[in-house]
mmCIF file of C-alpha atoms and ligand atoms in Angstrom:
data_model
loop_
_atom_site.group_PDB
_atom_site.id
_atom_site.type_symbol
_atom_site.label_atom_id
_atom_site.label_comp_id
_atom_site.label_asym_id
_atom_site.label_seq_id
_atom_site.Cartn_x
_atom_site.Cartn_y
_atom_site.Cartn_z
ATOM 1 C CA MET A 1 138.812 155.382 134.422
ATOM 2 C CA HIS A 2 140.999 153.214 132.225
ATOM 3 C CA ASP A 3 144.711 153.863 132.053
ATOM 4 C CA THR A 4 145.852 155.615 128.915
ATOM 5 C CA ILE A 5 149.070 155.092 127.001
ATOM 6 C CA ALA A 6 150.336 158.299 128.655
ATOM 7 C CA SER A 7 150.654 156.298 131.906
ATOM 8 C CA LEU A 8 153.423 154.182 130.340
ATOM 9 C CA GLY A 9 155.003 156.899 128.227
ATOM 10 C CA GLU A 10 156.761 156.486 124.898
ATOM 11 C CA PHE A 11 159.625 154.340 126.147
ATOM 12 C CA GLY A 12 157.435 152.335 128.522
ATOM 13 C CA LEU A 13 155.208 151.408 125.594
ATOM 14 C CA ILE A 14 158.151 150.372 123.465
ATOM 15 C CA ARG A 15 159.707 148.295 126.256
ATOM 16 C CA GLU A 16 156.529 146.621 127.514
ATOM 17 C CA LEU A 17 154.487 146.155 124.389
ATOM 18 C CA PHE A 18 156.756 146.222 121.368
ATOM 19 C CA LEU A 19 160.123 144.824 122.474
ATOM 20 C CA PRO A 20 158.528 141.371 123.074
ATOM 21 C CA LEU A 21 157.509 141.303 119.389
ATOM 22 C CA GLN A 22 161.140 141.077 118.368
ATOM 23 C CA PHE A 23 161.742 137.381 117.976
ATOM 24 C CA GLY A 24 165.404 136.478 118.231
ATOM 25 C CA GLU A 25 165.286 133.936 115.428
ATOM 26 C CA GLY A 26 164.834 136.731 112.887
ATOM 27 C CA LEU A 27 168.125 138.346 113.866
ATOM 28 C CA GLY A 28 171.616 137.052 113.141
ATOM 29 C CA GLU A 29 174.575 137.133 115.518
ATOM 30 C CA PHE A 30 175.769 140.537 114.297
ATOM 31 C CA ASP A 31 172.311 142.035 113.759
ATOM 32 C CA CYS A 32 170.469 144.453 115.981
ATOM 33 C CA GLY A 33 166.802 145.385 116.270
ATOM 34 C CA ILE A 34 164.784 147.601 118.628
ATOM 35 C CA GLY A 35 166.817 149.951 120.808
ATOM 36 C CA ASP A 36 169.429 151.519 118.581
ATOM 37 C CA ASP A 37 169.112 154.329 116.055
ATOM 38 C CA ALA A 38 168.576 151.896 113.223
ATOM 39 C CA ALA A 39 168.186 148.152 112.888
ATOM 40 C CA VAL A 40 171.074 146.176 111.414
ATOM 41 C CA LEU A 41 170.052 143.182 109.315
ATOM 42 C CA THR A 42 172.048 140.678 107.304
ATOM 43 C CA ILE A 43 170.946 139.915 103.759
ATOM 44 C CA PRO A 44 172.279 136.558 102.521
ATOM 45 C CA ARG A 45 174.393 136.926 99.374
ATOM 46 C CA THR A 46 172.009 134.866 97.268
ATOM 47 C CA GLN A 47 168.987 137.048 98.095
ATOM 48 C CA GLN A 48 167.505 140.415 97.217
ATOM 49 C CA LEU A 49 165.682 142.624 99.717
ATOM 50 C CA LEU A 50 161.965 143.316 99.199
ATOM 51 C CA THR A 51 160.461 146.231 101.072
ATOM 52 C CA THR A 52 156.916 147.543 101.242
ATOM 53 C CA VAL A 53 154.902 149.910 103.448
ATOM 54 C CA ASP A 54 151.197 150.425 104.124
ATOM 55 C CA THR A 55 149.365 152.872 106.351
ATOM 56 C CA LEU A 56 145.971 152.459 108.020
ATOM 57 C CA VAL A 57 144.322 155.730 109.055
ATOM 58 C CA GLU A 58 141.375 155.948 111.441
ATOM 59 C CA GLY A 59 138.386 157.419 109.632
ATOM 60 C CA ILE A 60 139.689 156.299 106.237
ATOM 61 C CA HIS A 61 140.660 152.651 106.605
ATOM 62 C CA PHE A 62 138.928 151.811 109.876
ATOM 63 C CA GLY A 63 136.310 153.155 112.264
ATOM 64 C CA SER A 64 136.953 154.248 115.841
ATOM 65 C CA ASP A 65 135.218 151.084 117.114
ATOM 66 C CA ALA A 66 137.532 148.696 115.195
ATOM 67 C CA ASP A 67 139.150 145.900 117.225
ATOM 68 C CA PRO A 68 142.863 146.799 117.630
ATOM 69 C CA PHE A 69 143.789 143.094 117.702
ATOM 70 C CA LEU A 70 142.498 142.729 114.141
ATOM 71 C CA LEU A 71 143.832 146.132 113.064
ATOM 72 C CA GLY A 72 147.398 145.144 113.884
ATOM 73 C CA GLN A 73 146.953 141.917 111.968
ATOM 74 C CA LYS A 74 145.397 143.666 108.991
ATOM 75 C CA ALA A 75 148.200 146.238 108.931
ATOM 76 C CA LEU A 76 150.687 143.365 108.765
ATOM 77 C CA ARG A 77 148.737 141.269 106.300
ATOM 78 C CA VAL A 78 148.232 143.949 103.667
ATOM 79 C CA ASN A 79 152.020 144.170 103.581
ATOM 80 C CA LEU A 80 152.382 140.385 103.567
ATOM 81 C CA ALA A 81 150.159 140.294 100.477
ATOM 82 C CA ASP A 82 152.655 142.596 98.723
ATOM 83 C CA ILE A 83 155.570 140.336 99.604
ATOM 84 C CA ALA A 84 153.517 137.326 98.441
ATOM 85 C CA ALA A 85 152.835 139.028 95.106
ATOM 86 C CA MET A 86 156.597 139.334 94.590
ATOM 87 C CA GLY A 87 157.136 135.652 95.407
ATOM 88 C CA GLY A 88 159.162 136.528 98.495
ATOM 89 C CA VAL A 89 159.513 135.376 102.098
ATOM 90 C CA PRO A 90 158.730 138.023 104.755
ATOM 91 C CA HIS A 91 161.162 138.396 107.691
ATOM 92 C CA TRP A 92 161.199 141.762 109.521
ATOM 93 C CA TYR A 93 158.936 144.750 110.059
ATOM 94 C CA LEU A 94 158.934 148.297 111.419
ATOM 95 C CA LEU A 95 155.907 149.689 113.263
ATOM 96 C CA SER A 96 155.131 153.407 113.248
ATOM 97 C CA LEU A 97 152.248 154.574 115.424
ATOM 98 C CA ALA A 98 150.634 157.999 115.813
ATOM 99 C CA LEU A 99 148.356 157.803 118.851
ATOM 100 C CA PRO A 100 146.336 160.435 120.742
ATOM 101 C CA ALA A 101 147.603 160.612 124.362
ATOM 102 C CA SER A 102 144.089 159.600 125.478
ATOM 103 C CA THR A 103 144.339 156.190 123.733
ATOM 104 C CA PRO A 104 143.419 153.516 126.308
ATOM 105 C CA LEU A 105 146.339 151.330 127.332
ATOM 106 C CA PHE A 106 144.253 148.204 126.675
ATOM 107 C CA TRP A 107 143.866 149.380 123.060
ATOM 108 C CA ALA A 108 147.650 149.402 122.607
ATOM 109 C CA ARG A 109 147.945 146.043 124.396
ATOM 110 C CA ARG A 110 145.354 144.458 122.094
ATOM 111 C CA LEU A 111 147.187 145.840 119.078
ATOM 112 C CA ALA A 112 150.419 144.275 120.324
ATOM 113 C CA GLU A 113 148.645 140.956 121.026
ATOM 114 C CA GLY A 114 147.325 140.819 117.464
ATOM 115 C CA LEU A 115 150.794 141.567 116.133
ATOM 116 C CA ALA A 116 152.335 138.923 118.398
ATOM 117 C CA GLU A 117 149.953 136.249 117.129
ATOM 118 C CA ASP A 118 150.560 137.027 113.462
ATOM 119 C CA GLY A 119 154.281 137.566 114.081
ATOM 120 C CA GLN A 120 154.462 133.943 115.261
ATOM 121 C CA ARG A 121 152.158 132.670 112.527
ATOM 122 C CA TYR A 122 154.263 134.210 109.761
ATOM 123 C CA ARG A 123 157.634 134.075 111.590
ATOM 124 C CA LEU A 124 158.218 137.821 111.576
ATOM 125 C CA SER A 125 160.387 139.883 113.859
ATOM 126 C CA LEU A 126 159.621 143.497 114.809
ATOM 127 C CA VAL A 127 162.959 145.305 114.523
ATOM 128 C CA GLY A 128 162.070 148.941 115.147
ATOM 129 C CA GLY A 129 159.611 151.729 114.615
ATOM 130 C CA ASP A 130 158.442 155.104 115.784
ATOM 131 C CA THR A 131 155.903 156.110 118.427
ATOM 132 C CA VAL A 132 154.504 159.625 118.257
ATOM 133 C CA ALA A 133 151.552 161.618 119.597
ATOM 134 C CA SER A 134 148.658 162.412 117.286
ATOM 135 C CA ARG A 135 147.049 165.800 117.873
ATOM 136 C CA SER A 136 144.360 165.304 115.234
ATOM 137 C CA GLY A 137 142.655 162.746 117.464
ATOM 138 C CA SER A 138 142.929 159.969 114.905
ATOM 139 C CA ILE A 139 145.148 156.924 115.035
ATOM 140 C CA THR A 140 147.597 156.030 112.267
ATOM 141 C CA ILE A 141 149.291 152.645 111.989
ATOM 142 C CA THR A 142 152.126 152.240 109.482
ATOM 143 C CA ILE A 143 153.949 148.988 108.928
ATOM 144 C CA THR A 144 157.030 148.607 106.770
ATOM 145 C CA LEU A 145 157.774 145.008 105.944
ATOM 146 C CA PHE A 146 161.017 143.507 104.681
ATOM 147 C CA GLY A 147 161.303 140.208 102.890
ATOM 148 C CA LEU A 148 163.804 138.234 100.841
ATOM 149 C CA VAL A 149 163.655 136.715 97.418
ATOM 150 C CA GLY A 150 166.306 134.834 95.426
ATOM 151 C CA GLN A 151 168.491 136.996 93.150
ATOM 152 C CA GLN A 152 166.465 137.968 90.072
ATOM 153 C CA ARG A 153 163.605 135.713 91.174
ATOM 154 C CA ALA A 154 161.163 138.472 92.166
ATOM 155 C CA VAL A 155 157.850 138.181 90.308
ATOM 156 C CA LEU A 156 157.075 141.576 88.751
ATOM 157 C CA ARG A 157 153.893 143.179 87.407
ATOM 158 C CA SER A 158 155.555 144.172 84.187
ATOM 159 C CA THR A 159 156.539 140.803 82.765
ATOM 160 C CA ALA A 160 153.247 139.201 81.691
ATOM 161 C CA GLN A 161 153.493 137.523 78.277
ATOM 162 C CA LEU A 162 151.142 137.362 75.338
ATOM 163 C CA GLY A 163 148.879 134.310 75.667
ATOM 164 C CA ASP A 164 149.351 133.944 79.450
ATOM 165 C CA ARG A 165 146.357 132.691 81.405
ATOM 166 C CA LEU A 166 145.139 134.985 84.179
ATOM 167 C CA LEU A 167 144.410 133.206 87.447
ATOM 168 C CA VAL A 168 143.094 134.505 90.768
ATOM 169 C CA SER A 169 143.424 132.856 94.158
ATOM 170 C CA GLY A 170 140.524 132.444 96.580
ATOM 171 C CA SER A 171 137.355 134.458 96.014
ATOM 172 C CA ILE A 172 136.820 138.052 94.932
ATOM 173 C CA GLY A 173 134.513 140.705 96.403
ATOM 174 C CA ASP A 174 133.979 139.321 99.914
ATOM 175 C CA SER A 175 135.831 142.153 101.595
ATOM 176 C CA ALA A 176 133.892 144.913 99.814
ATOM 177 C CA LEU A 177 130.603 143.139 100.566
ATOM 178 C CA GLY A 178 131.611 142.718 104.208
ATOM 179 C CA LEU A 179 132.368 146.421 104.520
ATOM 180 C CA ALA A 180 129.119 147.352 102.759
ATOM 181 C CA CYS A 181 127.151 145.138 105.172
ATOM 182 C CA ARG A 182 128.903 146.724 108.144
ATOM 183 C CA LEU A 183 128.177 150.252 106.894
ATOM 184 C CA GLY A 184 124.530 149.378 106.179
ATOM 185 C CA ARG A 185 125.005 150.044 102.454
ATOM 186 C CA ILE A 186 123.723 146.596 101.644
ATOM 187 C CA VAL A 187 120.595 145.410 103.328
ATOM 188 C CA SER A 188 121.996 142.439 105.124
ATOM 189 C CA PRO A 189 121.193 138.959 103.998
ATOM 190 C CA GLN A 190 119.100 136.767 106.238
ATOM 191 C CA GLN A 191 121.993 134.535 107.246
ATOM 192 C CA GLN A 192 124.048 136.022 110.062
ATOM 193 C CA ASP A 193 126.711 133.450 109.140
ATOM 194 C CA ASP A 194 127.140 135.115 105.749
ATOM 195 C CA ILE A 195 127.567 138.575 107.276
ATOM 196 C CA ASP A 196 130.089 137.193 109.748
ATOM 197 C CA TYR A 197 132.030 135.465 106.974
ATOM 198 C CA LEU A 198 132.097 138.563 104.739
ATOM 199 C CA THR A 199 133.075 141.026 107.478
ATOM 200 C CA ARG A 200 135.778 138.598 108.613
ATOM 201 C CA ARG A 201 137.163 138.595 105.068
ATOM 202 C CA HIS A 202 137.275 142.383 105.244
ATOM 203 C CA ASP A 203 138.960 142.469 108.646
ATOM 204 C CA LEU A 204 141.476 139.715 108.099
ATOM 205 C CA PRO A 205 142.922 139.169 104.636
ATOM 206 C CA GLU A 206 144.794 135.930 103.986
ATOM 207 C CA PRO A 207 148.086 136.585 102.226
ATOM 208 C CA ARG A 208 148.812 133.713 99.830
ATOM 209 C CA LEU A 209 152.485 133.485 100.693
ATOM 210 C CA GLU A 210 152.904 129.740 100.402
ATOM 211 C CA LEU A 211 151.306 129.523 96.960
ATOM 212 C CA ALA A 212 153.365 132.407 95.604
ATOM 213 C CA GLN A 213 156.604 130.986 96.997
ATOM 214 C CA MET A 214 155.913 127.604 95.398
ATOM 215 C CA LEU A 215 155.233 129.194 92.005
ATOM 216 C CA GLN A 216 158.096 131.661 92.227
ATOM 217 C CA ASP A 217 160.480 128.774 91.756
ATOM 218 C CA SER A 218 159.084 128.099 88.315
ATOM 219 C CA SER A 219 159.872 130.307 85.368
ATOM 220 C CA LEU A 220 156.298 129.681 84.182
ATOM 221 C CA LEU A 221 154.813 132.272 86.561
ATOM 222 C CA HIS A 222 155.456 135.386 84.488
ATOM 223 C CA ALA A 223 153.839 138.183 86.532
ATOM 224 C CA ALA A 224 151.742 138.748 89.638
ATOM 225 C CA ILE A 225 149.994 141.471 91.624
ATOM 226 C CA ASP A 226 148.017 141.382 94.849
ATOM 227 C CA ILE A 227 144.450 142.607 94.513
ATOM 228 C CA SER A 228 144.204 145.597 96.823
ATOM 229 C CA ASP A 229 142.490 148.269 94.690
ATOM 230 C CA GLY A 230 139.959 145.837 93.177
ATOM 231 C CA LEU A 231 140.325 143.081 90.581
ATOM 232 C CA ILE A 232 139.631 145.321 87.578
ATOM 233 C CA ALA A 233 141.996 148.098 88.651
ATOM 234 C CA ASP A 234 144.792 145.707 89.543
ATOM 235 C CA LEU A 235 144.352 143.700 86.357
ATOM 236 C CA GLY A 236 144.643 147.075 84.598
ATOM 237 C CA HIS A 237 147.911 147.793 86.432
ATOM 238 C CA LEU A 238 149.374 144.425 85.484
ATOM 239 C CA CYS A 239 148.363 144.849 81.828
ATOM 240 C CA ASN A 240 149.547 148.462 81.524
ATOM 241 C CA GLN A 241 152.882 147.739 83.129
ATOM 242 C CA SER A 242 153.359 144.737 80.846
ATOM 243 C CA ARG A 243 152.274 146.858 77.804
ATOM 244 C CA LEU A 244 149.619 144.282 76.975
ATOM 245 C CA GLY A 245 145.860 143.864 77.465
ATOM 246 C CA ALA A 246 143.455 141.254 78.801
ATOM 247 C CA GLN A 247 140.264 139.455 77.951
ATOM 248 C CA LEU A 248 138.374 139.098 81.210
ATOM 249 C CA HIS A 249 135.559 136.570 81.539
ATOM 250 C CA VAL A 250 133.474 138.177 84.257
ATOM 251 C CA ASP A 251 131.297 135.116 84.781
ATOM 252 C CA HIS A 252 134.437 133.162 85.730
ATOM 253 C CA ILE A 253 135.378 135.534 88.572
ATOM 254 C CA PRO A 254 135.253 133.290 91.660
ATOM 255 C CA LEU A 255 132.705 134.209 94.345
ATOM 256 C CA SER A 256 132.377 132.687 97.799
ATOM 257 C CA ALA A 257 129.140 130.924 98.713
ATOM 258 C CA ALA A 258 128.099 133.935 100.835
ATOM 259 C CA ALA A 259 128.822 136.403 98.004
ATOM 260 C CA LYS A 260 126.920 134.181 95.557
ATOM 261 C CA ARG A 261 123.827 134.242 97.754
ATOM 262 C CA LEU A 262 123.877 138.062 97.803
ATOM 263 C CA TYR A 263 124.584 138.206 94.081
ATOM 264 C CA GLU A 264 121.638 135.938 93.346
ATOM 265 C CA ARG A 265 119.453 138.253 95.407
ATOM 266 C CA ASP A 266 120.701 141.685 94.237
ATOM 267 C CA GLY A 267 121.936 140.835 90.737
ATOM 268 C CA SER A 268 124.202 142.931 88.549
ATOM 269 C CA ALA A 269 123.897 146.019 90.805
ATOM 270 C CA LEU A 270 126.503 144.295 92.995
ATOM 271 C CA GLU A 271 129.023 143.793 90.198
ATOM 272 C CA PRO A 272 130.954 147.061 90.600
ATOM 273 C CA LEU A 273 131.376 146.296 94.306
ATOM 274 C CA LEU A 274 132.454 142.707 93.710
ATOM 275 C CA TRP A 275 134.901 143.363 90.907
ATOM 276 C CA SER A 276 136.171 146.804 91.906
ATOM 277 C CA GLY A 277 135.513 147.103 95.634
ATOM 278 C CA GLY A 278 139.067 146.216 96.586
ATOM 279 C CA GLU A 279 140.847 144.907 99.674
ATOM 280 C CA ASP A 280 140.654 141.298 98.543
ATOM 281 C CA TYR A 281 144.419 140.800 98.960
ATOM 282 C CA GLU A 282 144.175 137.718 96.778
ATOM 283 C CA LEU A 283 146.765 137.104 94.055
ATOM 284 C CA LEU A 284 146.301 137.727 90.357
ATOM 285 C CA LEU A 285 148.776 135.538 88.471
ATOM 286 C CA SER A 286 149.829 135.643 84.846
ATOM 287 C CA VAL A 287 151.066 132.172 83.940
ATOM 288 C CA SER A 288 152.191 130.348 80.854
ATOM 289 C CA PRO A 289 149.310 128.201 79.494
ATOM 290 C CA GLY A 290 151.627 125.212 79.900
ATOM 291 C CA ALA A 291 151.786 125.835 83.647
ATOM 292 C CA LEU A 292 148.106 125.444 84.486
ATOM 293 C CA GLU A 293 148.444 121.891 85.742
ATOM 294 C CA MET A 294 151.479 122.712 87.868
ATOM 295 C CA VAL A 295 149.688 125.729 89.382
ATOM 296 C CA GLY A 296 146.659 123.538 90.102
ATOM 297 C CA HIS A 297 148.815 121.031 92.002
ATOM 298 C CA ALA A 298 150.586 123.770 93.955
ATOM 299 C CA ALA A 299 147.274 125.370 94.883
ATOM 300 C CA GLN A 300 145.923 122.023 96.046
ATOM 301 C CA ARG A 301 148.955 121.486 98.213
ATOM 302 C CA CYS A 302 148.418 124.816 99.949
ATOM 303 C CA GLN A 303 144.642 124.398 100.042
ATOM 304 C CA VAL A 304 143.924 127.536 98.038
ATOM 305 C CA THR A 305 141.632 127.579 95.023
ATOM 306 C CA VAL A 306 142.835 129.218 91.815
ATOM 307 C CA THR A 307 140.467 130.168 89.012
ATOM 308 C CA ASP A 308 141.174 130.970 85.370
ATOM 309 C CA ILE A 309 139.451 134.284 84.562
ATOM 310 C CA GLY A 310 140.984 135.222 81.239
ATOM 311 C CA VAL A 311 143.940 135.604 78.929
ATOM 312 C CA VAL A 312 146.621 138.173 78.137
ATOM 313 C CA VAL A 313 146.220 139.707 74.656
ATOM 314 C CA GLN A 314 148.042 142.257 72.497
ATOM 315 C CA ASP A 315 145.378 145.022 72.499
ATOM 316 C CA PRO A 316 145.816 147.339 75.482
ATOM 317 C CA GLY A 317 143.066 147.691 78.098
ATOM 318 C CA ILE A 318 140.555 145.154 79.354
ATOM 319 C CA ALA A 319 137.992 143.545 77.050
ATOM 320 C CA TYR A 320 135.045 142.176 79.032
ATOM 321 C CA TYR A 321 133.219 138.951 78.191
ATOM 322 C CA ARG A 322 130.124 137.353 79.680
ATOM 323 C CA ALA A 323 129.053 133.851 78.643
ATOM 324 C CA GLY A 324 131.694 134.060 75.931
ATOM 325 C CA GLN A 325 130.212 137.235 74.396
ATOM 326 C CA PRO A 326 131.769 140.721 74.457
ATOM 327 C CA MET A 327 130.099 143.147 76.904
ATOM 328 C CA ALA A 328 130.360 146.870 77.716
ATOM 329 C CA PRO A 329 133.169 147.925 80.087
ATOM 330 C CA LEU A 330 132.427 148.932 83.677
ATOM 331 C CA SER A 331 132.307 152.639 84.446
ATOM 332 C CA HIS A 332 133.628 152.423 88.020
ATOM 333 C CA THR A 333 136.884 150.511 88.024
ATOM 334 C CA GLY A 334 138.504 150.787 91.421
ATOM 335 C CA TRP A 335 139.461 152.575 94.568
ATOM 336 C CA THR A 336 141.738 155.627 94.491
ATOM 337 C CA HIS A 337 142.492 157.941 97.398
ATOM 338 C CA PHE A 338 142.272 161.315 95.639
HETATM 339 P P1 ADP B 401 165.291 157.700 117.404
HETATM 340 O O1 ADP B 401 164.870 158.935 118.151
HETATM 341 O O2 ADP B 401 166.761 157.452 117.393
HETATM 342 O O3 ADP B 401 164.662 157.593 116.050
HETATM 343 P P2 ADP B 401 163.329 156.453 119.045
HETATM 344 O O4 ADP B 401 163.558 157.114 120.351
HETATM 345 O O5 ADP B 401 162.208 156.932 118.207
HETATM 346 O O6 ADP B 401 164.685 156.467 118.235
HETATM 347 O O7 ADP B 401 163.121 154.907 119.274
HETATM 348 C C1 ADP B 401 163.969 154.167 120.138
HETATM 349 C C2 ADP B 401 164.035 152.728 119.671
HETATM 350 O O8 ADP B 401 162.742 152.147 119.801
HETATM 351 C C3 ADP B 401 164.433 152.595 118.215
HETATM 352 O O9 ADP B 401 165.243 151.447 118.086
HETATM 353 C C4 ADP B 401 163.127 152.387 117.497
HETATM 354 O O10 ADP B 401 163.281 151.628 116.332
HETATM 355 C C5 ADP B 401 162.300 151.652 118.550
HETATM 356 N N1 ADP B 401 160.863 151.911 118.441
HETATM 357 C C6 ADP B 401 160.206 153.093 118.576
HETATM 358 N N2 ADP B 401 158.880 152.948 118.411
HETATM 359 C C7 ADP B 401 158.675 151.632 118.141
HETATM 360 C C8 ADP B 401 157.540 150.841 117.852
HETATM 361 N N3 ADP B 401 156.319 151.355 117.791
HETATM 362 N N4 ADP B 401 157.739 149.541 117.602
HETATM 363 C C9 ADP B 401 158.977 149.004 117.643
HETATM 364 N N5 ADP B 401 160.077 149.673 117.918
HETATM 365 C C10 ADP B 401 159.942 150.986 118.161
HETATM 366 MG MG1 MG B 402 168.369 158.294 116.937
#
């Protein structure tokens, strides 16, 4: 029999597994993290606080066989993508866990190890949380992340401008394809390497923090959103909130080599999954046409590709183009919970 988390108890878990994730460098002399009723954090005068929360629920966001090491990292990274989309720098996080008492102790240890690795990678300090029993039998992981951005420098969704170019980082659709391969909804391609690449993209998003921070400094990045619900849905959010529309050139949407191989095999049946499947956690940027060169240089410096997929227009909604010609809109446009 493996030990369960019940063998350590609530406070044993916090002390042994979570307290070590509080890195001192994230806390000032008069700050306080894990151990009191609330954390105390100092916000420099020149900065504004960004805060965001995301929840992963077993059975909805992940299966019972998911690797807890990667789950912790994904829970952090989906939040990091939100801070990136605002042009901010992440600093602190809160971890709220609902765990069945029968959860193996090694599961909780692996979760903490994944968090420790990413905490160091992104220089984040865990400053508090909540640890409760789940009676439903399913695990819930909630992370609240706090970041900083210069006063009035946050990059909003609602400030795209007429004539802006629409750029996306990285490649779109890998995550949805990876999940579909894992669930057997796509007959897997021949190359195991492709399946591994796509499922990895699903398990471990790469928040584009460095790129966003570089561009945030320039007043030529007008608006941004991270692509969590799917490119089409999130482009819709950016347009609606800016009270503008977009022309989207679907044949410009960047695909990875692995996604391209599947697309060449299965054709347009894959398009809804690629463009609306969600969980890409790439950035969609609305930039002044005069900024394209600057964005290209910044992207090169952080070794991220950016691709021009369209333009912001006056007419509301999304107008779709393929090979320069108008095409019919998609019927399925993105993930919603209810
Ligand atoms: P309270 O009852 O006052 O809300 P708790 O007993 O729940 O406090 O938690 C004690 C301390 O441990 C608090 O500082 C809280 O932030 C921290 N804590 C609880 N669970 C976690 C966790 N999963 N990760 C990090 N810190 C935690
Ligand atoms: Mg209290």
